Amino acid sequence: MYGLIGNFTAQPGQRDDLIALMTASVDAMPGCLSYVVAKDPNDTDKIWITEVWDSADSHKASLHIPAVAETIRKAMPLIAGFGDHIVTEPVGGFGL
Amino acid sequence: MYGLIGNFTAQPGQRDDLIALMTASVDAMPGCLSYVVAKDPNDTDKIWITEVWDSADSHKASLHIPAVAETIRKAMPLIAGFGDHIVTEPVGGFGL
């Protein structure tokens, strides 16, 4: 499996709009086992994303799904900066 | 919801045993929506954990479940050190 842990910062006051965008079309992503959007409780502009995919290829392919590409296009202007981008290798757990 | 992102380092050569322990009894944890154990592909001793719970209280209570407490007791000697411990506030996604 292929995992991602990352965070980024919304433009001031734009976090909720960004979250709404990122949680709107999350269903039809082949190979996606888990995709979690979370607020950082200690930073009003910061968002954490944790993802698990059945493979790196599935994740890469998802970026070309029209709804996902459109979400990314709309999200970019609301993002002030990118932080951690950690690749992991999920091996088990619950809810996958 | 209540989220955790953390990592820790296994004693040299103990990561697989630690992972086996941590993924063995992950079913009966009330309020657990997601619990992912992952290897760090760039560090042979490092493990990442990402969790989502319906509440902080559910997570706290889980530490007192006999099987979980036993897992923690067995895991401690295999852990060389703890790294990040990030609390998040999951707001949506897929697979929760």
Short mmCIF file of C-alpha atoms in Angstrom, two decimals:
data_model
loop_
_atom_site.label_atom_id
_atom_site.label_comp_id
_atom_site.label_asym_id
_atom_site.label_seq_id
_atom_site.Cartn_x
_atom_site.Cartn_y
_atom_site.Cartn_z
CA MET A 1 0.00 0.00 0.00
CA TYR A 2 0.99 3.62 -0.50
CA GLY A 3 0.45 6.28 2.14
CA LEU A 4 0.74 10.03 2.32
CA ILE A 5 0.88 12.37 5.29
CA GLY A 6 0.97 16.05 4.49
CA ASN A 7 -0.08 19.49 5.53
CA PHE A 8 -0.56 22.86 3.96
CA THR A 9 -1.73 26.31 4.93
CA ALA A 10 -4.82 28.03 3.60
CA GLN A 11 -4.89 31.67 2.70
CA PRO A 12 -6.08 33.60 5.80
CA GLY A 13 -9.76 32.87 6.44
CA GLN A 14 -9.98 30.35 3.56
CA ARG A 15 -9.58 27.07 5.44
CA ASP A 16 -13.26 26.23 5.62
CA ASP A 17 -13.76 26.88 1.89
CA LEU A 18 -10.71 24.76 1.14
CA ILE A 19 -11.96 21.92 3.34
CA ALA A 20 -15.39 22.10 1.68
CA LEU A 21 -13.73 21.76 -1.72
CA MET A 22 -11.50 18.88 -0.62
CA THR A 23 -14.26 16.84 1.01
CA ALA A 24 -16.88 17.39 -1.69
CA SER A 25 -15.85 14.82 -4.31
CA VAL A 26 -13.99 12.02 -2.57
CA ASP A 27 -15.99 8.97 -3.54
CA ALA A 28 -15.04 7.72 -6.99
CA MET A 29 -11.26 7.40 -6.53
CA PRO A 30 -10.26 3.86 -7.56
CA GLY A 31 -7.70 2.34 -5.17
CA CYS A 32 -8.29 4.90 -2.42
CA LEU A 33 -8.58 3.08 0.90
CA SER A 34 -8.50 6.13 3.16
CA TYR A 35 -8.47 9.88 2.65
CA VAL A 36 -8.77 12.09 5.72
CA VAL A 37 -8.94 15.89 5.75
CA ALA A 38 -8.29 17.40 9.17
CA LYS A 39 -7.92 20.78 10.79
CA ASP A 40 -4.87 21.56 12.89
CA PRO A 41 -6.39 22.63 16.22
CA ASN A 42 -3.36 24.79 16.97
CA ASP A 43 -3.23 26.70 13.69
CA THR A 44 -6.40 28.21 12.23
CA ASP A 45 -5.08 28.10 8.67
CA LYS A 46 -3.45 24.64 8.66
CA ILE A 47 -4.89 21.46 7.11
CA TRP A 48 -3.59 17.90 7.46
CA ILE A 49 -4.22 15.21 4.84
CA THR A 50 -3.59 11.51 5.47
CA GLU A 51 -4.15 9.07 2.66
CA VAL A 52 -3.84 5.33 2.01
CA TRP A 53 -3.97 3.88 -1.51
CA ASP A 54 -3.67 0.34 -2.73
CA SER A 55 -0.68 1.51 -4.83
CA ALA A 56 1.32 4.59 -5.82
CA ASP A 57 -0.04 4.13 -9.35
CA SER A 58 -3.63 4.42 -8.13
CA HIS A 59 -2.79 7.64 -6.35
CA LYS A 60 -1.04 9.03 -9.42
CA ALA A 61 -3.98 8.07 -11.66
CA SER A 62 -6.42 9.79 -9.30
CA LEU A 63 -4.85 13.15 -10.09
CA HIS A 64 -6.23 12.78 -13.63
CA ILE A 65 -9.82 12.05 -12.60
CA PRO A 66 -11.76 15.10 -13.89
CA ALA A 67 -13.46 15.81 -10.55
CA VAL A 68 -10.13 15.55 -8.69
CA ALA A 69 -8.27 17.70 -11.24
CA GLU A 70 -11.03 20.30 -11.00
CA THR A 71 -10.84 20.27 -7.19
CA ILE A 72 -7.08 20.80 -7.34
CA ARG A 73 -7.52 23.65 -9.85
CA LYS A 74 -10.05 25.38 -7.57
CA ALA A 75 -8.02 24.71 -4.41
CA MET A 76 -4.70 26.13 -5.55
CA PRO A 77 -5.61 29.84 -5.18
CA LEU A 78 -6.84 29.14 -1.62
CA ILE A 79 -3.51 27.60 -0.57
CA ALA A 80 -0.82 29.88 0.90
CA GLY A 81 1.88 27.25 1.28
CA PHE A 82 2.76 23.57 1.45
CA GLY A 83 4.39 21.90 4.47
CA ASP A 84 5.26 18.25 5.15
CA HIS A 85 4.87 15.69 2.38
CA ILE A 86 5.66 12.29 3.88
CA VAL A 87 5.38 9.06 1.89
CA THR A 88 4.70 5.94 3.94
CA GLU A 89 4.14 2.25 3.35
CA PRO A 90 0.96 1.25 5.21
CA VAL A 91 1.08 -2.37 6.37
CA GLY A 92 -2.10 -2.83 8.36
CA GLY A 93 -4.55 -1.43 10.82
CA PHE A 94 -8.28 -0.87 11.02
CA GLY A 95 -10.64 0.79 8.59
CA LEU A 96 -8.65 0.13 5.46
CA MET B 1 -13.59 13.73 15.37
CA TYR B 2 -10.17 13.28 16.95
CA GLY B 3 -7.07 12.46 14.92
CA LEU B 4 -3.52 11.49 15.68
CA ILE B 5 -0.43 11.46 13.48
CA GLY B 6 2.70 10.12 15.08
CA ASN B 7 5.88 8.19 14.54
CA PHE B 8 8.35 6.26 16.60
CA THR B 9 11.48 4.24 16.10
CA ALA B 10 11.81 0.52 16.76
CA GLN B 11 14.88 -0.98 18.38
CA PRO B 12 17.24 -2.03 15.57
CA GLY B 13 15.79 -5.00 13.69
CA GLN B 14 12.55 -4.99 15.73
CA ARG B 15 10.23 -3.07 13.39
CA ASP B 16 8.53 -6.13 11.91
CA ASP B 17 7.86 -7.62 15.35
CA LEU B 18 6.51 -4.26 16.53
CA ILE B 19 4.26 -3.97 13.49
CA ALA B 20 2.99 -7.53 13.99
CA LEU B 21 2.09 -6.64 17.58
CA MET B 22 0.40 -3.38 16.62
CA THR B 23 -1.72 -4.83 13.83
CA ALA B 24 -2.75 -8.01 15.65
CA SER B 25 -5.60 -6.77 17.85
CA VAL B 26 -7.12 -3.72 16.17
CA ASP B 27 -10.74 -4.74 15.77
CA ALA B 28 -12.68 -4.20 19.00
CA MET B 29 -11.83 -0.54 19.62
CA PRO B 30 -15.11 1.36 20.10
CA GLY B 31 -15.09 4.74 18.35
CA CYS B 32 -12.09 3.93 16.18
CA LEU B 33 -12.80 5.02 12.61
CA SER B 34 -9.30 4.56 11.22
CA TYR B 35 -6.04 3.19 12.55
CA VAL B 36 -3.15 2.83 10.08
CA VAL B 37 0.28 1.38 10.85
CA ALA B 38 2.88 2.21 8.20
CA LYS B 39 6.58 1.76 7.56
CA ASP B 40 8.74 4.75 6.72
CA PRO B 41 10.33 3.72 3.40
CA ASN B 42 13.34 5.93 4.11
CA ASP B 43 14.11 4.68 7.62
CA THR B 44 14.20 0.94 8.32
CA ASP B 45 13.36 1.38 12.00
CA LYS B 46 10.63 4.05 11.75
CA ILE B 47 6.88 3.48 12.04
CA TRP B 48 4.08 5.96 11.33
CA ILE B 49 0.66 5.74 12.98
CA THR B 50 -2.37 7.71 11.77
CA GLU B 51 -5.61 7.41 13.66
CA VAL B 52 -9.14 8.82 13.53
CA TRP B 53 -11.56 8.43 16.44
CA ASP B 54 -15.10 9.64 16.87
CA SER B 55 -13.86 11.52 19.98
CA ALA B 56 -10.83 12.06 22.20
CA ASP B 57 -12.67 10.22 24.96
CA SER B 58 -13.00 7.10 22.78
CA HIS B 59 -9.30 7.17 22.11
CA LYS B 60 -8.50 7.62 25.79
CA ALA B 61 -10.83 4.76 26.75
CA SER B 62 -9.20 2.47 24.20
CA LEU B 63 -5.96 2.57 26.15
CA HIS B 64 -7.73 0.68 28.93
CA ILE B 65 -9.05 -2.13 26.72
CA PRO B 66 -7.19 -5.23 28.00
CA ALA B 67 -5.97 -6.30 24.54
CA VAL B 68 -4.74 -2.76 23.79
CA ALA B 69 -3.07 -2.36 27.18
CA GLU B 70 -1.36 -5.73 26.68
CA THR B 71 -0.17 -4.68 23.22
CA ILE B 72 1.29 -1.46 24.61
CA ARG B 73 2.98 -3.39 27.45
CA LYS B 74 4.60 -5.80 24.94
CA ALA B 75 5.49 -3.03 22.48
CA MET B 76 7.34 -0.72 24.87
CA PRO B 77 10.59 -2.74 25.05
CA LEU B 78 10.70 -2.83 21.23
CA ILE B 79 10.52 0.95 20.93
CA ALA B 80 13.75 2.96 20.88
CA GLY B 81 12.21 6.42 20.78
CA PHE B 82 9.12 8.50 20.09
CA GLY B 83 8.94 11.23 17.43
CA ASP B 84 6.08 13.44 16.27
CA HIS B 85 2.77 13.34 18.14
CA ILE B 86 0.34 15.55 16.24
CA VAL B 87 -3.29 15.97 17.28
CA THR B 88 -5.70 16.85 14.50
CA GLU B 89 -9.41 17.47 14.06
CA PRO B 90 -10.59 15.31 11.13
CA VAL B 91 -13.52 16.92 9.30
CA GLY B 92 -14.19 14.60 6.39
CA GLY B 93 -12.81 12.42 3.68
CA PHE B 94 -13.24 8.86 2.47
CA GLY B 95 -13.07 5.61 4.36
CA LEU B 96 -14.11 6.98 7.73
#
